[in-house]
Short mmCIF file of N, CA and C in Angstrom, two decimals:
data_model
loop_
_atom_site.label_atom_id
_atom_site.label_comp_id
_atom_site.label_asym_id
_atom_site.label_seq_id
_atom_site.Cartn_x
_atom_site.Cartn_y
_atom_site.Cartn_z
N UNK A 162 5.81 -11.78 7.17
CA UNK A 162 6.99 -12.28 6.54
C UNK A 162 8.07 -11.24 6.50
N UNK A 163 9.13 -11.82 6.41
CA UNK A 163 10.29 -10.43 6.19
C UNK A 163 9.94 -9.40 4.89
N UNK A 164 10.72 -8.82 4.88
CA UNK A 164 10.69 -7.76 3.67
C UNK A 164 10.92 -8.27 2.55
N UNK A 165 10.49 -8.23 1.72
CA UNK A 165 10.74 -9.16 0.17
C UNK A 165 9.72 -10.26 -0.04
N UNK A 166 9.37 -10.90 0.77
CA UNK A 166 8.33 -12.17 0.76
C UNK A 166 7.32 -10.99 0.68
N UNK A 167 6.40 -10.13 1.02
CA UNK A 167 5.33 -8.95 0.76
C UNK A 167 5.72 -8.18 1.31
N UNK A 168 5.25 -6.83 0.68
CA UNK A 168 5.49 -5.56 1.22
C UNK A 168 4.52 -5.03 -0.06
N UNK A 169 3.10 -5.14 0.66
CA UNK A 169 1.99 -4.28 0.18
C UNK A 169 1.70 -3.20 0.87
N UNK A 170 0.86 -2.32 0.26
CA UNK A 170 0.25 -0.74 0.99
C UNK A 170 -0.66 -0.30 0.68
N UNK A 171 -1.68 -1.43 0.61
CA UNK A 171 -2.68 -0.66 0.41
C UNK A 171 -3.42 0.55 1.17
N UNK A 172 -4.58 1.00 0.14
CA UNK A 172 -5.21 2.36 0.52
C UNK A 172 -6.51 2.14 0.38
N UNK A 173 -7.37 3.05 1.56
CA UNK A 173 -8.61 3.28 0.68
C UNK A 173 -8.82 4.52 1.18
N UNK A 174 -9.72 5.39 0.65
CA UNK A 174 -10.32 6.64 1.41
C UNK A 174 -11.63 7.15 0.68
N UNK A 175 -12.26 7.61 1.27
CA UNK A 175 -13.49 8.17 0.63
C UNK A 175 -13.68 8.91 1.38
N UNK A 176 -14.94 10.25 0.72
CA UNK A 176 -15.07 11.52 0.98
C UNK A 176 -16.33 11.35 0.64
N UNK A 177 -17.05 12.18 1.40
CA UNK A 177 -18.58 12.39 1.36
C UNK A 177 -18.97 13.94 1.52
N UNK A 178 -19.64 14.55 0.50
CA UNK A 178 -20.43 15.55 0.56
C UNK A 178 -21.18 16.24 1.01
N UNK A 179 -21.11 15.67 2.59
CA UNK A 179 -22.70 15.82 2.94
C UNK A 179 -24.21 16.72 2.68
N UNK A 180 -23.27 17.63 2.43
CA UNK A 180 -24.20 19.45 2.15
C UNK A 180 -23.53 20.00 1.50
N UNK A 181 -23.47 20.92 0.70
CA UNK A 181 -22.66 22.14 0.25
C UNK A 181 -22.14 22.53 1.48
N UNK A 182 -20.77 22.55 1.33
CA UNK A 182 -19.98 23.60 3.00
C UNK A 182 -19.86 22.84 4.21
N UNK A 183 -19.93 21.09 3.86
CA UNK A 183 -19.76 20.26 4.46
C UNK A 183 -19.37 19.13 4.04
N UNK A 184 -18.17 18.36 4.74
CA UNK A 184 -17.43 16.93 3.46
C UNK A 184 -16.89 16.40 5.09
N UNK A 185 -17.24 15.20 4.93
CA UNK A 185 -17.02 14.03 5.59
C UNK A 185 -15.67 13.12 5.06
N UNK A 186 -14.64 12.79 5.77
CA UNK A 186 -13.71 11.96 5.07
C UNK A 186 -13.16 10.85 5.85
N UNK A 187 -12.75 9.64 4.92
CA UNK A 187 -12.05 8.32 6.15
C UNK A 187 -11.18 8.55 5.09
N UNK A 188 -9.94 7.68 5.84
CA UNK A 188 -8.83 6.97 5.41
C UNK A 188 -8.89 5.57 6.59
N UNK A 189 -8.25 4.66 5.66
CA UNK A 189 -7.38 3.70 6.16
C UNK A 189 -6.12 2.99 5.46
N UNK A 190 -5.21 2.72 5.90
CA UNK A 190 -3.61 2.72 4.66
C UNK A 190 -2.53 2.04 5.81
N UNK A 191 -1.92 1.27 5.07
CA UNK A 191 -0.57 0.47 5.21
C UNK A 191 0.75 1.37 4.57
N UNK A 192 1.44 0.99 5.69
CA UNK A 192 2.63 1.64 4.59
C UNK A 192 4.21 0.60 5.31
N UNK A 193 4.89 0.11 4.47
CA UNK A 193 6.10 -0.41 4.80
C UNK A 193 7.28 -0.16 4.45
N UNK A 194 8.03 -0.11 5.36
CA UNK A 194 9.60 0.51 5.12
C UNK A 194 10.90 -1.20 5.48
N UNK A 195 11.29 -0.89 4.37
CA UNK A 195 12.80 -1.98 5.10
C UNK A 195 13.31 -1.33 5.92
N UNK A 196 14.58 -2.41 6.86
CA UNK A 196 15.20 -2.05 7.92
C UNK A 196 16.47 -1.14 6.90
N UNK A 197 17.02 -0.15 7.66
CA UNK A 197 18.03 0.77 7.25
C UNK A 197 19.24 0.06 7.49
N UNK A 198 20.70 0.00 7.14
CA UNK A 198 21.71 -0.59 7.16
C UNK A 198 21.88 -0.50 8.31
N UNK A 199 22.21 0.58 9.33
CA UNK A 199 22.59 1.07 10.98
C UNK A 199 21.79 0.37 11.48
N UNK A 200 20.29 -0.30 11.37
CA UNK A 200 19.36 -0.74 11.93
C UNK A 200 20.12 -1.88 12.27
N UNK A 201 20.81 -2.61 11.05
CA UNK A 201 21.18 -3.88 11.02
C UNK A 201 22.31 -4.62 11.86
N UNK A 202 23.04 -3.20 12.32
CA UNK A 202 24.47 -3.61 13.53
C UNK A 202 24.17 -2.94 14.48
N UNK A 203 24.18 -4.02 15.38
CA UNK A 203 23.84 -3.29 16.60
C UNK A 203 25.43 -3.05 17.66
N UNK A 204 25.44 -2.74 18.95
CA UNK A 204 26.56 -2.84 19.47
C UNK A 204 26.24 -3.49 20.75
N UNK A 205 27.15 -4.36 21.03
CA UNK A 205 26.62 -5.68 22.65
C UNK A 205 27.48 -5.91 23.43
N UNK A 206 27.40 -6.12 24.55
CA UNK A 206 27.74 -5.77 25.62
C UNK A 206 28.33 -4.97 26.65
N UNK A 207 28.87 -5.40 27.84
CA UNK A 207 29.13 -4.30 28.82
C UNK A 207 30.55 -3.32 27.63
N UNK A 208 30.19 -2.16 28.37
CA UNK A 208 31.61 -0.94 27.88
C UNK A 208 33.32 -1.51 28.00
N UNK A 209 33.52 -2.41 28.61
CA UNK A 209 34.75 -2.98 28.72
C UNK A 209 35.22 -4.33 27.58
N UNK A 210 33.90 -4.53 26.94
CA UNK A 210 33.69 -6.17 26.13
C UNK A 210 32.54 -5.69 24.99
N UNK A 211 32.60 -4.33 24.18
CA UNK A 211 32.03 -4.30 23.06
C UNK A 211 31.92 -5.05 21.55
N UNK A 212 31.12 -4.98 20.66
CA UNK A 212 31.51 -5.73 20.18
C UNK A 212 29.99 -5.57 19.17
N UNK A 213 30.38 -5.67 17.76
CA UNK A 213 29.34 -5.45 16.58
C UNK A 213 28.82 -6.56 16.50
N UNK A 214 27.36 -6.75 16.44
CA UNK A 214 26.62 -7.87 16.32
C UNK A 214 25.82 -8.03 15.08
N UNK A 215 25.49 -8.39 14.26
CA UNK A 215 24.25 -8.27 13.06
C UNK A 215 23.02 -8.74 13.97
N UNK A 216 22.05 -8.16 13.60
CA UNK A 216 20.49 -7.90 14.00
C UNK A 216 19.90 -8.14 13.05
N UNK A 217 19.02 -9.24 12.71
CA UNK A 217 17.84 -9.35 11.34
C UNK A 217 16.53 -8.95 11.81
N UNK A 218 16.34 -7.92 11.01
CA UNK A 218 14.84 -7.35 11.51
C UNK A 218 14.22 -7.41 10.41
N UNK A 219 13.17 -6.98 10.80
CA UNK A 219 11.49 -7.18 9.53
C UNK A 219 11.33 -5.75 9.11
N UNK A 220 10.68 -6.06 8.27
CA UNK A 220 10.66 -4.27 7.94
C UNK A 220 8.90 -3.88 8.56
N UNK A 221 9.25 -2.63 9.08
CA UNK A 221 8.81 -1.94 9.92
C UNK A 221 7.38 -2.16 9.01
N UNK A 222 6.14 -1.69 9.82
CA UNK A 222 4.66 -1.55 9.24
C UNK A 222 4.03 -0.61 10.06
N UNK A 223 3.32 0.11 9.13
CA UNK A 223 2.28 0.77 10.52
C UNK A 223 0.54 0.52 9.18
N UNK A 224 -0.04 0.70 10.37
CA UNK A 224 -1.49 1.03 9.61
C UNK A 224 -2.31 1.75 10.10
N UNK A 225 -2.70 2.72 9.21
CA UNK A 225 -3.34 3.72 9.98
C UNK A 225 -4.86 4.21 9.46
N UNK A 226 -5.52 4.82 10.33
CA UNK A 226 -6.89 5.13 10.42
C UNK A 226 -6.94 6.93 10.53
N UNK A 227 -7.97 7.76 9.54
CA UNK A 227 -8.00 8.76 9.94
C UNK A 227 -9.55 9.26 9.72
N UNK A 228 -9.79 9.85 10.29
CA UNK A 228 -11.77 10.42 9.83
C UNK A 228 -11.88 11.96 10.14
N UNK A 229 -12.46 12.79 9.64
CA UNK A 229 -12.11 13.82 9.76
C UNK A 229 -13.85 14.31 9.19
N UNK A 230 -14.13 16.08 9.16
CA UNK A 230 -14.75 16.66 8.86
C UNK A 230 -14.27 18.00 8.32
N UNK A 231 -14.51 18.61 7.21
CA UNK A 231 -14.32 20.15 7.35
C UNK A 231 -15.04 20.65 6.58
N UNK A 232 -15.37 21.97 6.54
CA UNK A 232 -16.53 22.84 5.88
C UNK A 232 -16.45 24.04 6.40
N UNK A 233 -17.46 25.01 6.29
CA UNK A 233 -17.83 26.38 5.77
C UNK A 233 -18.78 26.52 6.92
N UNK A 234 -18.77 27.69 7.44
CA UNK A 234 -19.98 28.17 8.58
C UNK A 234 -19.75 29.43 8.21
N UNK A 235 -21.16 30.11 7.46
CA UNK A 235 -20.70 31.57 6.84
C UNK A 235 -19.31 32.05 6.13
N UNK A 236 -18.31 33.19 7.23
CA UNK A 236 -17.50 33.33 6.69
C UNK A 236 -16.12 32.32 7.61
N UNK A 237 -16.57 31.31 8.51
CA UNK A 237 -15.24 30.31 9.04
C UNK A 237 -15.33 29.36 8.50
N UNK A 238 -14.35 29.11 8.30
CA UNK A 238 -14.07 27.51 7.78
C UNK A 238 -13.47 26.82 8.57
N UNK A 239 -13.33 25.42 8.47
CA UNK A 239 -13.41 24.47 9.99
C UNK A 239 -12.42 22.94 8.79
N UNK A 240 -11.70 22.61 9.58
CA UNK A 240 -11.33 21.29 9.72
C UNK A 240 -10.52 20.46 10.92
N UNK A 241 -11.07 19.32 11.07
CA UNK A 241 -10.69 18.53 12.20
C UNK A 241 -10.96 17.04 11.63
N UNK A 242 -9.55 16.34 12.53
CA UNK A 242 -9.34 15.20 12.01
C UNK A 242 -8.86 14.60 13.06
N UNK A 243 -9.01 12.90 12.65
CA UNK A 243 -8.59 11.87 14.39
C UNK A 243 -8.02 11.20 13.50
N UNK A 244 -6.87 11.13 14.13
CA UNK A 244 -5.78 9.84 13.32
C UNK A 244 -4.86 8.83 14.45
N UNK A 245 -4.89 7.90 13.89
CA UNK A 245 -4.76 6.55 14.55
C UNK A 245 -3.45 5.72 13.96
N UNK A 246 -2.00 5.85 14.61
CA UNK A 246 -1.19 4.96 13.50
C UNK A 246 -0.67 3.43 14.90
N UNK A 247 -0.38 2.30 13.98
CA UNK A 247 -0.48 1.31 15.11
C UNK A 247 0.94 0.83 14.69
N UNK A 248 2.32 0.51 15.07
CA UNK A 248 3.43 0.64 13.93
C UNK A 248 4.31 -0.44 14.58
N UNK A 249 4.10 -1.44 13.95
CA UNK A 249 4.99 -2.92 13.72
C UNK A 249 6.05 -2.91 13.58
#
């Protein structure tokens, strides 16, 4: 739906412990933005026949995915993460 009819965001994430000096983590999350005013005028046609148009757009979405690991190996410490955004 356009912007105003919903604009939810949900979240979830959890973290896991696995060991002392080891943590497991997901995300997954929505996030939505309205269109910006500039978004809303565009400019049309050829350079000789310009001319301001209004544009109705939706407000933007992305949803994204992330999983990751980090922890302790003696004296290094380590984190790495995979993230995924898909954006509407």
């Amino acid at each position: 739906g356009r912007y105003g009819e919903r604009a939810t965001a949900p979240r979830l994430g959890l973290a896991w412990q696995a060991r002392p000096g080891l943590r497991l983590h997901g995300r997954v999350a929505r996030s939505v933005e309205a269109p910006t005013f500039d978004d809303l005028l565009a400019t049309r046609g050829t350079p000789n026949t310009l001319s301001v148009g209004w544009t109705p757009l939706r407000a933007q979405r992305a949803d994204t995915l992330d999983l990751g690991i980090a922890g302790d190996l003696g004296p290094l410490a380590f984190s790495c993460t995979v993230y995924q955004a898909v954006w509407k």
